[in-house]
């Protein structure tokens, strides 16, 4: 049990770091990429997957803590046949790389 947790049931809005990506997170990811100039009819999302936090982060996680959520994305530009791999940090609304 986490040192600051209580034995009561966790609210349904609490997300665990390993929960699947939600539809809202996908929409946020798309908006973050669009705001950075990665949008257009020629772009395709070839790969979208949760980047799991390291074991140290998971070991320290307690229900109610801020949840690190990074999504790995592989974008393919069909006009140029260029693929670009990126990581989007959902809580900070930034592109990590």
Coordinates of N, CA and C in Angstrom, one line a residue:
X1 N 0.8 -1.2 0.0 CA 0.0 0.0 0.0 C 0.9 1.2 0.0
X2 N 0.5 2.2 -0.7 CA 1.2 3.5 -0.7 C 1.1 4.2 0.6
X3 N 2.2 4.9 1.0 CA 2.2 5.5 2.3 C 1.1 6.6 2.5
X4 N 0.7 7.2 1.5 CA -0.3 8.3 1.6 C -1.7 7.9 1.1
X5 N -1.9 6.6 0.8 CA -3.2 6.1 0.3 C -4.1 5.7 1.4
X6 N -5.3 5.6 1.1 CA -6.3 5.1 2.1 C -6.9 3.9 1.5
X7 N -7.5 3.0 2.3 CA -8.0 1.7 1.7 C -9.4 1.9 1.0
X8 N -9.9 3.1 0.8 CA -11.1 3.3 0.1 C -10.9 3.1 -1.4
X9 N -12.0 2.9 -2.1 CA -12.0 2.6 -3.5 C -11.5 3.8 -4.2
X10 N -10.7 3.6 -5.3 CA -10.2 4.7 -6.1 C -11.3 5.2 -7.0
X11 N -11.3 6.6 -7.2 CA -12.3 7.1 -8.2 C -12.1 6.6 -9.6
X12 N -13.1 6.5 -10.4 CA -13.0 5.9 -11.7 C -12.1 6.8 -12.6
X13 N -11.9 8.0 -12.3 CA -11.0 8.9 -13.1 C -9.5 8.7 -13.0
X14 N -9.2 7.9 -11.9 CA -7.7 7.7 -11.7 C -7.2 6.8 -12.8
X15 N -6.1 7.2 -13.4 CA -5.5 6.4 -14.4 C -4.2 5.8 -13.9
X16 N -4.0 4.5 -14.2 CA -2.7 3.9 -13.9 C -1.8 4.1 -15.1
X17 N -0.5 4.2 -14.8 CA 0.5 4.4 -15.9 C 0.5 3.4 -17.0
X18 N 0.0 2.2 -16.7 CA -0.1 1.1 -17.8 C -1.4 1.0 -18.4
X19 N -2.4 1.8 -18.1 CA -3.7 1.7 -18.7 C -3.6 2.0 -20.2
X20 N -4.4 1.4 -21.0 CA -4.4 1.7 -22.4 C -4.7 3.1 -22.7
X21 N -4.2 3.6 -23.9 CA -4.4 5.0 -24.3 C -5.9 5.2 -24.5
X22 N -6.4 6.3 -24.0 CA -7.8 6.6 -24.1 C -8.0 7.4 -25.4
X23 N -9.3 7.5 -25.8 CA -9.7 8.3 -27.0 C -9.3 9.8 -26.8
X24 N -9.5 10.3 -25.6 CA -9.1 11.7 -25.3 C -7.6 11.9 -25.4
X25 N -6.8 10.9 -25.0 CA -5.4 11.1 -25.2 C -5.0 11.1 -26.6
X26 N -5.6 10.3 -27.4 CA -5.3 10.2 -28.9 C -5.7 11.6 -29.5
X27 N -6.8 12.1 -29.1 CA -7.2 13.5 -29.6 C -6.2 14.5 -29.2
X28 N -5.8 14.5 -27.9 CA -4.7 15.4 -27.4 C -3.4 15.3 -28.2
X29 N -3.0 14.0 -28.4 CA -1.8 13.7 -29.2 C -1.9 14.4 -30.6
X30 N -3.0 14.1 -31.3 CA -3.2 14.7 -32.6 C -3.2 16.2 -32.6
X31 N -3.7 16.8 -31.6 CA -3.7 18.3 -31.5 C -2.3 18.8 -31.2
X32 N -1.6 18.2 -30.3 CA -0.2 18.6 -30.0 C 0.6 18.5 -31.3
X33 N 0.5 17.4 -32.0 CA 1.2 17.3 -33.3 C 0.8 18.3 -34.3
X34 N -0.5 18.6 -34.4 CA -1.0 19.6 -35.3 C -0.5 21.0 -35.0
X35 N -0.5 21.3 -33.7 CA 0.0 22.6 -33.2 C 1.5 22.8 -33.5
X36 N 2.3 21.7 -33.6 CA 3.7 21.7 -33.9 C 3.9 21.6 -35.4
X37 N 2.9 21.6 -36.2 CA 3.0 21.6 -37.7 C 2.9 20.2 -38.3
X38 N 2.6 19.2 -37.6 CA 2.5 17.9 -38.1 C 1.0 17.6 -38.3
X39 N 0.5 18.1 -39.4 CA -0.9 17.9 -39.8 C -1.0 18.0 -41.3
X40 N -2.1 17.3 -41.8 CA -2.3 17.4 -43.2 C -2.8 16.1 -43.7
X41 N -3.4 16.2 -44.9 CA -4.1 15.0 -45.5 C -3.1 14.0 -45.9
X42 N -1.8 14.3 -46.1 CA -0.8 13.3 -46.5 C -0.2 12.5 -45.4
X43 N -0.5 13.0 -44.1 CA 0.1 12.3 -43.0 C -0.7 11.1 -42.5
X44 N -0.1 10.0 -42.2 CA -0.7 8.8 -41.7 C 0.0 8.4 -40.4
X45 N -0.8 8.0 -39.4 CA -0.3 7.5 -38.1 C -0.1 6.0 -38.3
X46 N 1.2 5.6 -38.6 CA 1.5 4.2 -38.8 C 1.5 3.4 -37.5
X47 N 1.8 4.1 -36.5 CA 2.0 3.4 -35.2 C 1.7 4.4 -34.1
X48 N 0.9 4.0 -33.1 CA 0.5 4.8 -32.0 C 0.5 3.8 -30.8
X49 N 1.3 4.1 -29.8 CA 1.4 3.1 -28.7 C 1.9 3.8 -27.4
X50 N 1.4 3.4 -26.3 CA 1.8 3.9 -25.0 C 3.2 3.6 -24.8
X51 N 4.0 4.5 -24.3 CA 5.4 4.3 -23.9 C 5.3 4.0 -22.4
X52 N 5.7 2.9 -22.0 CA 5.6 2.5 -20.6 C 6.7 3.2 -19.8
X53 N 6.3 3.7 -18.6 CA 7.3 4.3 -17.7 C 8.3 3.2 -17.2
X54 N 9.5 3.7 -16.8 CA 10.4 2.7 -16.2 C 9.9 2.1 -14.9
X55 N 10.6 1.0 -14.5 CA 10.2 0.3 -13.3 C 10.2 1.1 -12.1
X56 N 11.2 2.0 -11.9 CA 11.3 2.9 -10.8 C 10.1 3.8 -10.6
X57 N 9.6 4.3 -11.7 CA 8.4 5.2 -11.7 C 7.2 4.3 -11.3
X58 N 7.1 3.1 -11.9 CA 5.9 2.3 -11.6 C 6.0 1.9 -10.1
X59 N 7.1 1.5 -9.6 CA 7.2 1.1 -8.2 C 6.8 2.2 -7.2
X60 N 7.0 3.5 -7.6 CA 6.7 4.6 -6.7 C 5.2 5.1 -6.9
X61 N 4.6 4.6 -8.0 CA 3.2 5.1 -8.3 C 2.2 4.7 -7.2
X62 N 1.4 5.7 -6.8 CA 0.3 5.5 -5.9 C -0.9 6.1 -6.5
X63 N -2.1 5.4 -6.3 CA -3.3 5.9 -6.8 C -3.5 7.4 -6.4
X64 N -3.8 8.2 -7.4 CA -4.0 9.6 -7.2 C -2.8 10.4 -7.6
X65 N -1.7 9.8 -7.8 CA -0.5 10.5 -8.2 C -0.6 11.0 -9.6
X66 N 0.1 12.1 -10.0 CA 0.1 12.5 -11.4 C 0.6 11.3 -12.3
X67 N 0.0 11.1 -13.4 CA 0.3 9.9 -14.2 C 1.2 10.3 -15.4
X68 N 2.4 9.8 -15.5 CA 3.2 10.0 -16.7 C 2.6 9.3 -17.9
X69 N 2.3 10.1 -19.0 CA 1.7 9.4 -20.1 C 2.4 9.9 -21.4
X70 N 3.2 9.1 -22.0 CA 3.9 9.4 -23.2 C 3.4 8.4 -24.3
X71 N 3.2 8.9 -25.5 CA 2.7 8.1 -26.6 C 3.7 8.2 -27.7
X72 N 4.1 7.0 -28.1 CA 5.0 6.8 -29.2 C 4.2 6.9 -30.5
X73 N 4.7 7.6 -31.5 CA 4.0 7.8 -32.8 C 5.0 7.7 -33.9
X74 N 4.5 6.9 -34.9 CA 5.3 6.9 -36.2 C 4.4 7.5 -37.3
X75 N 4.8 8.7 -37.8 CA 4.1 9.4 -38.8 C 4.7 9.1 -40.1
X76 N 3.9 8.9 -41.1 CA 4.3 8.7 -42.5 C 3.7 9.7 -43.4
X77 N 4.5 10.5 -44.1 CA 4.1 11.5 -45.0 C 4.0 10.7 -46.4
X78 N 2.8 10.6 -46.9 CA 2.6 9.8 -48.1 C 3.1 10.6 -49.3
X79 N 3.2 11.9 -49.3 CA 3.7 12.7 -50.4 C 5.2 12.5 -50.6
X80 N 5.9 12.4 -49.5 CA 7.4 12.4 -49.5 C 8.0 11.0 -49.2
X81 N 7.1 10.1 -48.7 CA 7.5 8.8 -48.2 C 8.6 8.9 -47.1
X82 N 8.4 9.9 -46.3 CA 9.3 10.1 -45.1 C 8.5 9.7 -43.9
X83 N 9.2 8.9 -43.1 CA 8.6 8.5 -41.8 C 9.3 9.2 -40.7
X84 N 8.6 9.6 -39.7 CA 9.2 10.3 -38.5 C 8.6 9.7 -37.2
X85 N 9.6 9.3 -36.4 CA 9.2 8.7 -35.1 C 9.2 9.8 -34.0
X86 N 8.2 9.9 -33.2 CA 8.1 10.9 -32.2 C 7.5 10.4 -30.9
X87 N 7.8 11.1 -29.8 CA 7.2 10.8 -28.5 C 6.4 12.0 -28.1
X88 N 5.2 11.9 -27.8 CA 4.3 13.0 -27.3 C 4.0 12.8 -25.8
X89 N 4.4 13.8 -25.0 CA 4.1 13.8 -23.6 C 2.7 14.5 -23.4
X90 N 1.7 13.7 -23.0 CA 0.3 14.2 -22.9 C 0.2 15.2 -21.8
X91 N 0.6 14.9 -20.6 CA 0.4 15.9 -19.5 C 1.1 17.2 -19.7
X92 N 2.3 17.3 -20.3 CA 2.9 18.6 -20.6 C 2.6 19.1 -21.9
X93 N 1.8 18.4 -22.7 CA 1.4 18.8 -24.1 C 2.6 19.2 -24.9
X94 N 3.6 18.3 -24.9 CA 4.9 18.6 -25.7 C 5.3 17.4 -26.4
X95 N 6.2 17.7 -27.4 CA 6.8 16.6 -28.2 C 8.2 16.4 -27.5
X96 N 8.4 15.2 -27.0 CA 9.7 14.9 -26.4 C 10.8 14.8 -27.4
X97 N 10.6 14.1 -28.5 CA 11.5 14.0 -29.6 C 10.8 13.4 -30.8

